[in-house]
Every structure is written in C-alpha cells, then in structure tokens.
Amino acid sequence: MTEVSAVSERAKAASAKIGRLTQQLTGSLSDEYDAERGQATTRVIIVPLAVAYIATAFLAGDGGLTYNLSAMLIYWSVYFPISWLLLYWIRKRPGYNLRRRIFAMANDYLAMTFGLAVGGAYTLPVYGLVLWVTVGNGLRFGPNYLMAATSCALASLGVAWAFNEYWRANPFVVLTLAMTAVLVPAYIFGLLNRLQTAYNMALEANLAKSRFLAQASHDLRQPIHSISLFTACLRDEGLNREQRSMVENIDRALQSVSRLFRSLLDISSLDSGKFLVQPETISLRDLFKELERQNAQAAQWANVDLRMVPSERYIRADRTLLTTMVQNIISNALKYARNGPVLVGCRRRRDGLAIAVYDKGKGIAEEHLPRVFEEFYRVRQRGDRDVDGVGLGLPIVRRLADLMGLAVSIQSRKGHGTGVVIEGLEDLPAPAVGHARPAPPRASTMLTGTRVLLVEDDEAALLATKSLLQKWGCSVQAETAVPRTGCDCDILVTDFDLGEKTTGKDCIERVRALSGREMPAIVMTGHDEARVRAELGDESVPILTKPVRPAELRSLLLSRAPRRRQPGAV
C-alpha cells in the first residue's frame, strides 16, 4: 500500500505541475494584448534614449556631420509621436489587430534603417536595437512574426550597406552583423518550436486529465447516487439502534465520496472553461440558511458547533458558484476543526461585503499558507490522522473567485484557528416586497398522494428513487425512457442523459406537450450543472447534481408539488 500511495502522490504532483505549466504557457503565448502593449510602452521609453545617444555621439564627433544629425532628429521627431499614438491606440482598442502590428513593425524598422544608413560609424550600436526588436517580435508574438522580423532586419542591413560609406568600407563588419541577424533568430526559432511542443503536450495532458476526471466522476456518481437513496429508504424501516448506527456510518462514507466527486467534477469543469457566471440578487439570510441545512449532519458527525450569523444584506453574485465556494470552505473547517466552533458571517468592506468563515481548529503553519490554494496540496505532517479529500477544496475556491472577480484570503495561526474571507461582493439594497423570494414550504407539508413521473435510464437509480418517493407517500410512474402516451402527473423528475440521443430537455418538452400544461420538472444529472443549465435553457427548472441528497430532493418536491388538503383537515 505504501508504494501505491507514493505513486498516487507523484501522480497528483505531476498533474498539478502540468496545470501550472499550462496556465503559464497559455498566459505567455496567448496574452497578445499585454504583449503588444508592453512593446508599445518599451518603444516610447527607448526612443528618447536612442535620440540622446545619437545626438551626443554626433556632437562629440566630426562637426561636418551636423547635416545628418539634423535629418535624423527630424525623422525621429516624427517617429516619437507616432509611437505615442500607437500606445494610445493599443490602450484604447486592446486585442489582436494584424494591420496595427504590421504598421508598428514597419515603423520600427524604417526608423532603425534610417539611423543606420545616414549615421556612419556613430549609429552602429543601433544594430543592437535591430536585433532586440527582431527577437522581441518573435518572443512576444510567435515564430511567424520572428521570421517576418528577421527578413526586415536583413533588409535593413542591406539598405544601410547601400547608403553608408563606413559599412561599404568594412564589409566583414556587415557580414558579421548579417550572420548575427540570422543565427540568433534561428536559435530563438528553435526554442520557440520546442516551447510550443512542450505547451501542446502539457495542454493535451491537462485535457486528458480533465476528461478522465469528468468521466470517472460521472460514471461513479450513478452507483453512489443509487446507494445513497437506498440508504435513505433504510432509515424508515424501523431499524434498531445498532442497525441505525450502521446506516449512519454508510451514509457518512457516501457523503465523503460524494464531496470528492463534486470536487473532481468542479476542477474538470474549470479546466474546460464550462463554468458560466450568471449573477443574480441573493439574500445572505437565505444563503446562510441553505448552507446551514446542507452542513447540519456533517457538523453533527464532526461534533462541531456550526454557527451562522444572521444577515439581512443582499448581494449580487452567481448563486451556484458562490454556494460552492462557501461550501468548500465550511467543509474544510468541519474536517480540520473537529470538536470546536465554526462561525460563518458577513462583514463590511470598503469595496462591498465579505463572507468570512472562522474556526478554532489547530491552524496552519505559516510556511504552508502560500501553497494551500495549489491543486492537490495538503497540509500533512507525520502522525496526522487521515482526513478525506485530495486537496481541491481551496483551489476550486480561488479559481471560482477569479472567475467572478472576487478575492479570497486566508489567515491562520498554529494552535489558534483559521479564517477564510471572500471579498469584493457587491452590496445591494433590499428588493421590493413584491419581488422577494417566496418563503420555502413548511416542513410539515406532506407529499402523500403527489403523483410523480420518474424518468431514469439506469435501473438501479430508477428503483432507488422510486422506493424513496414511495416512502414519502408519492404515487410514482417509473419509466426508463420518455413516455410516448399521455401522463396524468403532478411533477416530473428526470435524469438528463436518457440514451438514444435523448436528454432531459427533450423529456420535459415531450411530457409538457402530452399533458398540455407547464408541468413542474426537476432534473438530476451526473454532469456539471453549468453545462446542463446551458443545454436546458430554462431557469425555472431546478438541477440536482448526483449523488442527490434526499433532503434536497424532498425540499424541491415540497416546493413544486400541488398543495393537498391533509387527512382530517376541515
């Protein structure tokens, strides 16, 4: 087992390095806007220095060269304003612009060629700028620009040789410069190709990792989902104390695996760029209540006093992504701060509001803090107890924060606890009463007699869900495919991938057409919610990610099922 563990750790480290390398390479090779602006900024700094050097060299030399100096200064007095206009253009309209790049390159080489051609021996150092600009174009914009810049450099040397008497009198100097203008870019060209190959390999490895994580997570979610629902059914079977304890232990293990799969799916979705930010107005009171409900059982298992500080504030953010961020932070606190309090609340900041999670756990040593947001990095010391997880919780928090334009910070002291703060949330006034979020149905509302159409292509998941719904008093019509005939039901619960190129969207449209009304629907899926939401195209349909928590399913059914008069009601 030790060897297997070592191999696993090396695989995690390699995967993290691949991710970091991909991000670095992507930033250096594809961030064309920053590269072009950097080049324009450098240009306006170099021009005055070059003019100052040429003026000093000419004035310290032969006075008969004053005519050439005047011509150069006149030319460079035109080039300098053009350089500033290019910088303004790039800042005003950032992004890729081929004509602008061609114009900038032509402007640069014309200026340097003019200086080399009319300056005699005094402007020979300008060749250093020629080589610098040539290599810079290649490093900033890629091999194609490097080849074009090399051609321009050779043409510049040819023109200078034709008009500069000093160059014609020293042909070996010209030959040396020409060889340098070819050999240095050629070497850079080879390095760029090798870098591009390494980038492609790292990108492919990272994509392969993401595909594997997504597929493995999806395939394993289905049986975990079924086991979770069967476990929920067992709770209502009149078990004795020992049997109930065994069921609780099974459920606890399933919740641990479920959190792992959620993290794997989240990280693969972030790698593939599938997360879409959809801001909305959120009540912090509702958000905290939902988080408290989701973590109540886990807090009980960890013997943690989970406290939510009430807040009447409203914020604007993506509800799903923000919930995922806070949930990951709370999960970390419950794992590492057992037998102590965990506090979740809202704090005011100059730029808006912040959500903070504090615990009284053992804390994190200062040397680990810079790395806790790295993928697969875990703070472990010899003799520490085993804690579930693979080190993806905080990295997901950081990447989701970057996606939404938020900031995440962590403070910790060894032996005193840890605090994680999400900052940059937009503070909103309370919405009008008419637009307030409806209150959730009371827990006393019963599902007895609610007619549910259940569509699930996996037979184990179908049986588990049907059994659980029947335990709640529902009348269930279970189907493994979209029904072809009319159906008289109150609510539709469907998987998203139903086989035969059929999705939950098709199922909802078909059932609503058969029933002749906008039947309430709930979608359950093993894929990431953002992708399913985009394909579904209906914000009114809630999406549950497998493994589904029975409490979540029951809550949604209660909120969407028709109100029925309870037995004995008058």
Coordinates of C-alpha atoms in Angstrom, one line a residue:
M1 CA 0.0 0.0 0.0
T2 CA 2.9 2.3 0.7
E3 CA 4.1 2.0 -2.9
V4 CA 0.6 2.6 -4.3
S5 CA 0.3 5.7 -2.0
A6 CA 3.7 7.0 -3.2
V7 CA 2.7 6.6 -6.9
S8 CA -0.6 8.3 -6.2
E9 CA 1.2 11.3 -4.6
R10 CA 3.6 11.6 -7.5
A11 CA 0.7 11.5 -10.0
K12 CA -1.0 14.3 -8.1
A13 CA 2.1 16.4 -8.0
A14 CA 2.7 15.8 -11.8
S15 CA -0.9 16.7 -12.5
A16 CA -0.6 19.9 -10.5
K17 CA 2.7 20.8 -12.3
I18 CA 1.0 20.2 -15.7
G19 CA -1.8 22.5 -14.7
R20 CA 0.5 25.3 -13.6
L21 CA 2.7 24.9 -16.7
T22 CA -0.3 25.1 -18.9
Q23 CA -1.5 28.3 -17.2
Q24 CA 1.9 29.9 -17.5
L25 CA 2.4 28.8 -21.2
T26 CA -1.2 29.9 -22.0
G27 CA -0.5 33.3 -20.4
S28 CA 2.8 33.8 -22.3
L29 CA 1.7 32.6 -25.7
S30 CA -1.9 33.8 -26.0
D31 CA -2.0 37.0 -24.0
E32 CA -1.5 39.1 -27.1
Y33 CA -3.0 42.2 -25.7
D34 CA -0.4 42.5 -22.9
A35 CA 2.5 41.7 -25.2
E36 CA 1.5 44.4 -27.7
R37 CA 1.0 47.0 -25.0
G38 CA 4.3 46.1 -23.4
Q39 CA 6.1 46.5 -26.8
A40 CA 4.5 49.9 -27.3
T41 CA 5.5 51.0 -23.8
T42 CA 9.1 49.9 -24.3
R43 CA 9.1 51.9 -27.6
V44 CA 8.3 55.2 -26.1
I45 CA 10.9 54.7 -23.4
I46 CA 13.7 53.6 -25.8
V47 CA 13.2 56.4 -28.4
P48 CA 14.4 59.3 -26.2
L49 CA 17.4 57.3 -25.0
A50 CA 18.4 56.5 -28.6
V51 CA 18.0 60.1 -29.7
A52 CA 20.0 61.3 -26.8
Y53 CA 22.8 58.8 -27.6
I54 CA 22.9 59.8 -31.3
A55 CA 22.9 63.5 -30.5
T56 CA 25.7 63.1 -28.0
A57 CA 27.8 60.9 -30.4
F58 CA 27.4 63.3 -33.3
L59 CA 28.2 66.4 -31.2
A60 CA 31.3 64.8 -29.8
G61 CA 32.5 63.8 -33.2
D62 CA 33.1 65.5 -36.6
G63 CA 31.3 68.7 -36.9
G64 CA 30.7 68.1 -40.6
L65 CA 28.1 65.5 -39.7
T66 CA 25.7 68.1 -38.5
Y67 CA 23.5 67.7 -41.6
N68 CA 23.0 64.0 -41.0
L69 CA 22.2 64.7 -37.3
S70 CA 19.6 67.3 -38.3
A71 CA 18.0 64.8 -40.7
M72 CA 17.9 62.1 -38.1
L73 CA 16.4 64.3 -35.5
I74 CA 13.7 65.5 -37.9
Y75 CA 12.8 61.9 -38.7
W76 CA 12.8 60.8 -35.1
S77 CA 10.7 63.8 -34.1
V78 CA 8.0 62.3 -36.4
Y79 CA 8.6 58.7 -35.2
F80 CA 8.3 59.6 -31.5
P81 CA 4.7 61.0 -31.7
I82 CA 3.7 58.0 -33.8
S83 CA 5.0 55.7 -31.0
W84 CA 2.8 57.5 -28.5
L85 CA -0.2 57.3 -30.9
L86 CA 0.4 53.5 -31.2
L87 CA 0.4 53.2 -27.4
Y88 CA -2.8 55.2 -27.2
W89 CA -4.4 53.0 -29.9
I90 CA -3.5 49.8 -28.1
R91 CA -4.8 51.0 -24.8
K92 CA -8.0 52.3 -26.4
R93 CA -8.6 49.2 -28.5
P94 CA -6.8 46.3 -27.0
G95 CA -6.7 42.9 -28.6
Y96 CA -5.3 41.3 -31.8
N97 CA -5.0 43.7 -34.8
L98 CA -2.9 42.5 -37.7
R99 CA -2.8 45.8 -39.5
R100 CA -1.6 47.6 -36.4
R101 CA 1.2 45.1 -35.8
I102 CA 2.4 45.4 -39.4
F103 CA 2.3 49.2 -39.2
A104 CA 4.2 49.2 -35.9
M105 CA 6.8 46.7 -37.2
A106 CA 7.3 48.8 -40.4
N107 CA 7.6 52.0 -38.4
D108 CA 10.3 50.5 -36.1
Y109 CA 12.4 49.1 -38.9
L110 CA 12.2 52.2 -41.0
A111 CA 13.4 54.3 -38.1
M112 CA 16.3 52.0 -37.3
T113 CA 17.2 51.6 -41.0
F114 CA 17.3 55.4 -41.4
G115 CA 19.6 55.7 -38.4
L116 CA 22.0 53.0 -39.7
A117 CA 22.0 54.4 -43.2
V118 CA 22.9 58.0 -42.5
G119 CA 24.8 57.8 -39.3
G120 CA 28.2 56.4 -40.4
A121 CA 30.1 54.6 -37.6
Y122 CA 28.3 56.5 -34.8
T123 CA 25.0 54.7 -35.3
L124 CA 26.5 51.2 -35.5
P125 CA 25.1 50.5 -31.9
V126 CA 21.6 51.0 -33.3
Y127 CA 22.1 47.4 -34.7
G128 CA 21.6 46.3 -31.1
L129 CA 18.1 47.7 -31.3
V130 CA 17.6 45.9 -34.6
L131 CA 18.5 42.6 -33.0
W132 CA 16.5 43.3 -29.9
V133 CA 13.3 44.3 -31.8
T134 CA 13.7 41.2 -34.1
V135 CA 14.0 38.7 -31.2
G136 CA 11.3 40.6 -29.2
N137 CA 8.8 40.3 -32.0
G138 CA 9.4 36.5 -32.1
L139 CA 9.1 36.1 -28.3
R140 CA 6.1 38.3 -28.0
F141 CA 4.1 37.1 -31.0
G142 CA 5.4 33.7 -32.1
P143 CA 7.6 32.1 -34.8
N144 CA 5.8 33.6 -37.8
Y145 CA 6.5 37.1 -36.6
L146 CA 10.1 36.1 -35.8
M147 CA 10.6 35.1 -39.5
A148 CA 9.0 38.3 -40.7
A149 CA 11.1 40.4 -38.4
T150 CA 14.3 38.6 -39.4
S151 CA 13.5 39.4 -43.1
C152 CA 13.0 43.0 -42.1
A153 CA 16.3 43.1 -40.2
L154 CA 18.2 41.7 -43.2
A155 CA 16.6 44.2 -45.5
S156 CA 17.5 47.0 -43.0
L157 CA 21.2 45.8 -43.1
G158 CA 21.1 45.8 -46.9
V159 CA 19.8 49.4 -47.1
A160 CA 22.3 50.6 -44.6
W161 CA 25.2 48.9 -46.5
A162 CA 24.0 50.6 -49.7
F163 CA 23.9 54.1 -48.3
N164 CA 26.5 54.1 -45.5
E165 CA 30.1 54.6 -46.7
Y166 CA 31.5 53.3 -43.4
W167 CA 29.7 50.0 -43.9
R168 CA 30.9 49.6 -47.5
A169 CA 34.4 50.2 -46.3
N170 CA 34.1 47.4 -43.7
P171 CA 32.4 44.5 -45.5
F172 CA 33.4 42.0 -42.8
V173 CA 31.6 44.0 -40.2
V174 CA 28.5 43.9 -42.3
L175 CA 28.9 40.1 -42.8
T176 CA 29.2 39.6 -39.1
L177 CA 26.1 41.6 -38.4
A178 CA 24.2 39.8 -41.1
M179 CA 25.2 36.4 -39.7
T180 CA 24.2 37.5 -36.2
A181 CA 20.8 38.7 -37.6
V182 CA 20.2 35.2 -39.0
L183 CA 21.8 32.9 -36.4
V184 CA 20.3 34.5 -33.2
P185 CA 16.7 34.5 -34.5
A186 CA 17.2 30.9 -35.9
Y187 CA 18.2 29.8 -32.4
I188 CA 15.2 31.6 -30.9
F189 CA 13.0 30.0 -33.6
G190 CA 14.2 26.5 -32.5
L191 CA 13.5 27.4 -28.8
L192 CA 10.0 28.7 -29.7
N193 CA 9.2 25.5 -31.5
R194 CA 10.4 23.4 -28.6
L195 CA 8.4 25.6 -26.2
Q196 CA 5.3 25.2 -28.4
T197 CA 5.7 21.5 -28.5
A198 CA 6.0 21.4 -24.7
Y199 CA 3.0 23.6 -24.4
N200 CA 0.9 21.3 -26.7
M201 CA 2.0 18.3 -24.7
A202 CA 1.2 19.9 -21.4
L203 CA -2.2 21.1 -22.7
E204 CA -3.1 17.6 -24.0
A205 CA -2.0 16.0 -20.8
N206 CA -4.1 18.5 -18.8
L207 CA -7.1 18.0 -21.1
A208 CA -6.7 14.2 -20.8
K209 CA -6.6 14.6 -17.0
S210 CA -9.8 16.7 -17.1
R211 CA -11.6 14.2 -19.4
F212 CA -10.6 11.3 -17.1
L213 CA -11.7 13.1 -14.0
A214 CA -15.0 14.1 -15.6
Q215 CA -15.8 10.7 -17.0
A216 CA -14.7 8.8 -13.9
S217 CA -16.7 11.2 -11.7
H218 CA -19.8 10.8 -13.8
D219 CA -19.6 7.0 -14.1
L220 CA -19.0 6.6 -10.3
R221 CA -21.7 9.1 -9.3
Q222 CA -24.5 6.9 -10.6
P223 CA -24.0 3.9 -8.3
I224 CA -23.1 6.2 -5.4
H225 CA -26.4 8.1 -6.1
S226 CA -28.4 4.8 -6.0
I227 CA -26.7 3.6 -2.8
S228 CA -27.4 7.0 -1.2
L229 CA -31.1 6.8 -2.0
F230 CA -31.4 3.1 -0.9
T231 CA -29.7 4.2 2.4
A232 CA -32.3 6.9 2.9
C233 CA -35.0 4.2 2.4
L234 CA -33.4 2.0 5.1
R235 CA -33.8 4.7 7.7
D236 CA -37.6 4.3 7.6
E237 CA -37.6 0.6 8.1
G238 CA -37.9 0.5 11.8
L239 CA -34.2 -0.3 12.5
N240 CA -32.9 -0.9 15.9
R241 CA -30.2 1.3 17.4
E242 CA -27.3 -0.8 16.1
Q243 CA -28.7 -1.1 12.6
R244 CA -29.4 2.6 12.5
S245 CA -25.8 3.3 13.5
M246 CA -24.6 1.1 10.7
V247 CA -26.8 3.0 8.2
E248 CA -25.4 6.3 9.5
N249 CA -21.9 5.1 9.0
I250 CA -22.7 4.1 5.5
D251 CA -24.3 7.4 4.8
R252 CA -21.3 9.3 6.3
A253 CA -18.9 7.4 4.0
L254 CA -21.1 8.1 1.0
Q255 CA -21.2 11.8 1.8
S256 CA -17.4 11.8 1.9
V257 CA -17.2 10.1 -1.5
S258 CA -19.8 12.5 -2.8
R259 CA -17.8 15.5 -1.8
L260 CA -14.7 14.0 -3.6
F261 CA -16.7 13.6 -6.8
R262 CA -18.1 17.1 -6.6
S263 CA -14.5 18.4 -6.3
L264 CA -13.3 16.3 -9.2
L265 CA -16.2 17.5 -11.4
D266 CA -15.7 21.1 -10.4
I267 CA -12.0 21.1 -11.2
S268 CA -12.5 19.4 -14.6
S269 CA -15.3 21.9 -15.4
L270 CA -12.9 24.8 -14.5
D271 CA -10.2 23.3 -16.7
S272 CA -12.5 23.0 -19.6
G273 CA -13.9 26.5 -19.2
K274 CA -17.5 25.3 -18.9
F275 CA -18.4 27.5 -15.9
L276 CA -20.6 30.4 -16.9
V277 CA -21.1 33.3 -14.4
Q278 CA -24.8 34.2 -14.0
P279 CA -25.1 36.9 -11.4
E280 CA -28.4 37.4 -9.5
T281 CA -29.6 39.1 -6.4
I282 CA -29.0 36.9 -3.4
S283 CA -30.3 37.2 0.2
L284 CA -27.5 36.3 2.6
R285 CA -30.1 35.1 5.1
D286 CA -31.4 32.6 2.6
L287 CA -27.9 31.6 1.5
F288 CA -26.7 31.0 5.1
K289 CA -29.9 29.0 5.9
E290 CA -29.3 26.8 2.9
L291 CA -25.6 26.3 3.9
E292 CA -26.6 25.5 7.5
R293 CA -29.2 22.9 6.3
Q294 CA -26.6 21.3 3.9
N295 CA -24.0 21.0 6.6
A296 CA -26.1 20.2 9.7
Q297 CA -25.5 16.5 9.6
A298 CA -21.8 16.8 8.7
A299 CA -21.4 19.2 11.6
Q300 CA -23.1 16.8 13.9
W301 CA -20.8 14.0 12.8
A302 CA -17.7 16.2 13.4
N303 CA -19.1 17.4 16.8
V304 CA -18.8 21.0 15.5
D305 CA -21.0 23.9 16.7
L306 CA -21.7 25.4 13.3
R307 CA -23.0 29.0 13.8
M308 CA -24.4 31.2 11.1
V309 CA -24.5 34.9 11.9
P310 CA -27.9 36.3 10.6
S311 CA -27.6 39.0 7.9
E312 CA -30.3 41.0 6.2
R313 CA -28.0 42.2 3.4
Y314 CA -28.4 41.4 -0.3
I315 CA -25.5 40.8 -2.7
R316 CA -25.2 40.3 -6.5
A317 CA -23.3 37.1 -7.4
D318 CA -23.7 33.8 -9.1
R319 CA -25.7 31.8 -6.5
T320 CA -24.4 28.3 -7.6
L321 CA -20.7 29.3 -7.7
L322 CA -20.8 31.3 -4.5
T323 CA -22.5 28.5 -2.7
T324 CA -19.9 26.1 -4.0
M325 CA -17.1 28.4 -2.7
V326 CA -18.5 28.8 0.8
Q327 CA -19.5 25.1 1.0
N328 CA -15.9 24.1 0.2
I329 CA -14.5 26.4 2.9
I330 CA -17.1 25.1 5.5
S331 CA -16.2 21.5 4.6
N332 CA -12.6 22.2 5.2
A333 CA -13.4 23.8 8.6
L334 CA -15.5 20.8 9.6
K335 CA -12.7 18.4 8.7
Y336 CA -9.8 20.2 10.4
A337 CA -11.6 21.9 13.3
R338 CA -13.4 18.9 14.9
N339 CA -14.9 19.4 18.3
G340 CA -14.8 23.2 18.1
P341 CA -17.0 26.1 16.9
V342 CA -17.2 27.2 13.2
L343 CA -18.5 30.7 12.6
V344 CA -19.9 31.9 9.2
G345 CA -20.9 35.5 8.8
C346 CA -20.8 38.7 6.7
R347 CA -18.5 41.7 7.2
R348 CA -18.5 45.1 5.6
R349 CA -15.6 46.2 3.4
R350 CA -14.8 49.5 1.6
D351 CA -15.4 47.8 -1.7
G352 CA -18.6 46.0 -0.6
L353 CA -19.3 43.0 1.5
A354 CA -17.3 39.9 2.5
I355 CA -18.3 36.4 3.6
A356 CA -16.0 35.0 6.3
V357 CA -15.6 31.5 7.8
Y358 CA -13.7 31.2 11.1
D359 CA -12.8 28.1 13.0
K360 CA -10.9 27.3 16.2
G361 CA -9.0 24.3 14.8
K362 CA -5.3 23.6 15.1
G363 CA -4.5 26.2 12.5
I364 CA -2.0 26.1 9.6
A365 CA 1.7 26.8 9.9
E366 CA 2.9 30.0 8.2
E367 CA 5.2 28.1 5.7
H368 CA 2.1 26.3 4.3
L369 CA -0.1 29.3 3.7
P370 CA 1.3 30.4 0.3
R371 CA 0.6 26.9 -1.1
V372 CA -2.8 26.0 0.3
F373 CA -4.5 27.2 -2.9
E374 CA -2.4 24.9 -5.1
E375 CA -4.2 21.9 -6.6
F376 CA -3.7 18.6 -4.6
Y377 CA -1.6 20.4 -1.9
R378 CA -2.5 19.1 1.5
V379 CA -1.0 20.2 4.9
R380 CA 0.1 16.9 6.3
Q381 CA 2.6 16.0 9.0
R382 CA 3.9 12.7 10.2
G383 CA 1.4 11.1 12.6
D384 CA -1.6 13.3 11.5
R385 CA -4.9 11.5 11.3
D386 CA -6.3 10.6 7.9
V387 CA -8.7 13.2 6.5
D388 CA -10.8 12.6 3.4
G389 CA -10.2 14.7 0.3
V390 CA -7.4 15.3 -2.2
G391 CA -6.6 18.9 -1.7
L392 CA -9.0 20.5 -4.3
G393 CA -11.3 22.5 -2.0
L394 CA -9.4 25.7 -1.7
P395 CA -8.0 25.7 -5.2
I396 CA -11.6 25.5 -6.5
V397 CA -12.5 28.4 -4.2
R398 CA -9.6 30.5 -5.6
R399 CA -10.4 29.7 -9.3
L400 CA -14.1 30.4 -8.8
A401 CA -13.2 33.7 -7.1
D402 CA -11.1 34.7 -10.1
L403 CA -13.9 33.7 -12.4
M404 CA -16.3 36.0 -10.6
G405 CA -13.9 38.9 -10.0
L406 CA -13.7 38.3 -6.2
A407 CA -10.7 38.0 -3.9
V408 CA -10.0 35.2 -1.4
S409 CA -7.6 35.5 1.6
I410 CA -6.7 33.1 4.4
Q411 CA -5.2 33.9 7.8
S412 CA -4.2 31.2 10.3
R413 CA -2.1 30.8 13.4
K414 CA -0.8 27.5 14.6
G415 CA -3.0 26.4 17.5
H416 CA -5.4 29.3 17.2
G417 CA -7.6 28.5 14.2
T418 CA -8.1 29.7 10.6
G419 CA -10.1 32.3 8.8
V420 CA -11.0 32.4 5.1
V421 CA -12.6 35.5 3.7
I422 CA -14.3 36.0 0.3
E423 CA -14.2 39.8 -0.6
G424 CA -15.5 42.0 -3.3
L425 CA -19.2 41.1 -3.1
E426 CA -21.5 43.9 -4.4
D427 CA -23.7 45.2 -1.6
L428 CA -27.3 45.8 -2.8
P429 CA -30.3 47.4 -1.3
A430 CA -33.2 45.1 -0.2
P431 CA -35.5 44.4 -3.1
A432 CA -39.1 45.5 -3.1
V433 CA -41.5 43.3 -1.2
G434 CA -43.3 42.2 -4.3
H435 CA -40.0 40.7 -5.7
A436 CA -38.9 39.0 -2.5
R437 CA -38.1 35.3 -2.8
P438 CA -41.1 33.2 -1.7
A439 CA -40.8 31.5 1.6
P440 CA -39.9 27.8 1.4
P441 CA -42.8 25.4 2.2
R442 CA -43.1 24.3 5.8
A443 CA -41.6 21.0 6.7
S444 CA -44.9 19.8 7.9
T445 CA -46.2 19.8 4.3
M446 CA -46.7 16.2 3.2
L447 CA -46.1 14.6 -0.2
T448 CA -48.8 11.9 0.3
G449 CA -50.7 11.5 -2.9
T450 CA -48.4 13.6 -5.0
R451 CA -48.2 12.0 -8.5
V452 CA -44.6 11.8 -9.7
L453 CA -43.4 10.8 -13.2
L454 CA -39.9 9.5 -12.8
V455 CA -37.7 9.0 -15.9
E456 CA -34.3 7.4 -15.4
D457 CA -32.5 5.1 -17.8
D458 CA -30.3 3.5 -15.1
E459 CA -32.4 0.7 -13.5
A460 CA -30.7 0.8 -10.1
A461 CA -31.1 4.5 -9.8
L462 CA -34.7 4.2 -11.0
L463 CA -35.6 1.6 -8.4
A464 CA -33.8 3.5 -5.6
T465 CA -35.5 6.8 -6.4
K466 CA -38.9 5.2 -6.8
S467 CA -38.6 3.4 -3.5
L468 CA -37.7 6.6 -1.7
L469 CA -40.5 8.6 -3.3
Q470 CA -43.0 5.9 -2.3
K471 CA -41.6 6.0 1.2
W472 CA -42.6 9.7 1.2
G473 CA -46.1 8.9 0.1
C474 CA -45.8 9.7 -3.6
S475 CA -47.6 7.8 -6.3
V476 CA -44.8 7.0 -8.8
Q477 CA -45.0 6.3 -12.5
A478 CA -41.4 5.0 -13.3
E479 CA -40.1 5.0 -16.9
T480 CA -36.7 4.1 -18.3
A481 CA -37.4 6.3 -21.4
V482 CA -39.5 9.3 -22.4
P483 CA -43.2 8.2 -22.3
R484 CA -45.0 8.1 -25.6
T485 CA -48.5 8.4 -24.3
G486 CA -50.3 10.8 -22.1
C487 CA -49.5 11.0 -18.4
D488 CA -51.5 12.4 -15.5
C489 CA -48.9 13.5 -13.0
D490 CA -48.2 16.5 -10.8
I491 CA -44.5 16.7 -11.2
L492 CA -41.7 15.3 -13.5
V493 CA -38.4 14.1 -12.1
T494 CA -36.0 13.2 -14.9
D495 CA -32.3 12.3 -15.4
F496 CA -30.6 14.4 -18.0
D497 CA -28.8 11.8 -20.2
L498 CA -31.5 9.3 -21.1
G499 CA -29.8 7.4 -24.0
E500 CA -30.8 7.2 -27.7
K501 CA -29.6 10.8 -28.1
T502 CA -32.4 12.0 -25.7
T503 CA -31.9 14.5 -22.9
G504 CA -33.9 15.7 -20.0
K505 CA -34.8 18.8 -22.1
D506 CA -36.4 16.6 -24.7
C507 CA -38.2 14.7 -21.9
I508 CA -39.6 17.9 -20.3
E509 CA -40.8 19.2 -23.7
R510 CA -42.4 15.9 -24.6
V511 CA -44.2 15.5 -21.2
R512 CA -45.4 19.0 -21.2
A513 CA -46.8 18.6 -24.7
L514 CA -48.6 15.4 -23.8
S515 CA -50.1 16.9 -20.6
G516 CA -51.0 20.2 -22.3
R517 CA -49.6 22.3 -19.4
E518 CA -46.3 23.6 -18.0
M519 CA -45.7 20.6 -15.7
P520 CA -43.2 21.4 -12.9
A521 CA -39.9 19.5 -13.5
I522 CA -36.7 18.6 -11.7
V523 CA -33.6 17.4 -13.4
M524 CA -31.0 15.1 -11.8
T525 CA -27.6 14.7 -13.5
G526 CA -24.1 13.5 -13.0
H527 CA -22.6 16.2 -15.2
D528 CA -21.7 19.7 -14.1
E529 CA -24.6 22.0 -13.5
A530 CA -23.4 24.8 -15.7
R531 CA -23.2 22.6 -18.8
V532 CA -26.7 21.1 -18.1
R533 CA -28.2 24.6 -17.4
A534 CA -26.8 25.9 -20.7
E535 CA -28.3 23.0 -22.7
L536 CA -31.6 23.1 -20.7
G537 CA -32.1 26.8 -21.4
D538 CA -34.9 27.0 -18.7
E539 CA -34.1 28.8 -15.4
S540 CA -37.3 27.7 -13.9
V541 CA -36.2 24.0 -13.8
P542 CA -34.0 23.2 -10.8
I543 CA -31.0 20.9 -11.3
L544 CA -29.8 18.4 -8.7
T545 CA -26.2 17.1 -9.1
K546 CA -25.7 13.4 -8.3
P547 CA -25.3 11.9 -5.8
V548 CA -28.5 13.7 -4.8
R549 CA -29.1 14.4 -1.1
P550 CA -32.6 13.0 -0.2
A551 CA -33.3 16.2 1.8
E552 CA -32.6 18.4 -1.3
L553 CA -35.0 16.2 -3.5
R554 CA -37.7 16.3 -0.8
S555 CA -37.4 20.1 -0.4
L556 CA -37.8 20.7 -4.1
L557 CA -40.7 18.3 -4.4
L558 CA -42.4 20.1 -1.5
S559 CA -41.9 23.5 -3.2
R560 CA -43.3 22.3 -6.5
A561 CA -45.9 19.8 -5.7
P562 CA -49.5 21.0 -5.6
R563 CA -50.9 21.8 -2.2
R564 CA -53.1 19.0 -1.0
R565 CA -55.5 19.0 1.9
Q566 CA -54.2 16.8 4.7
P567 CA -56.4 14.0 6.0
G568 CA -58.7 15.3 8.7
A569 CA -58.4 18.9 7.6
V570 CA -61.6 20.9 7.6

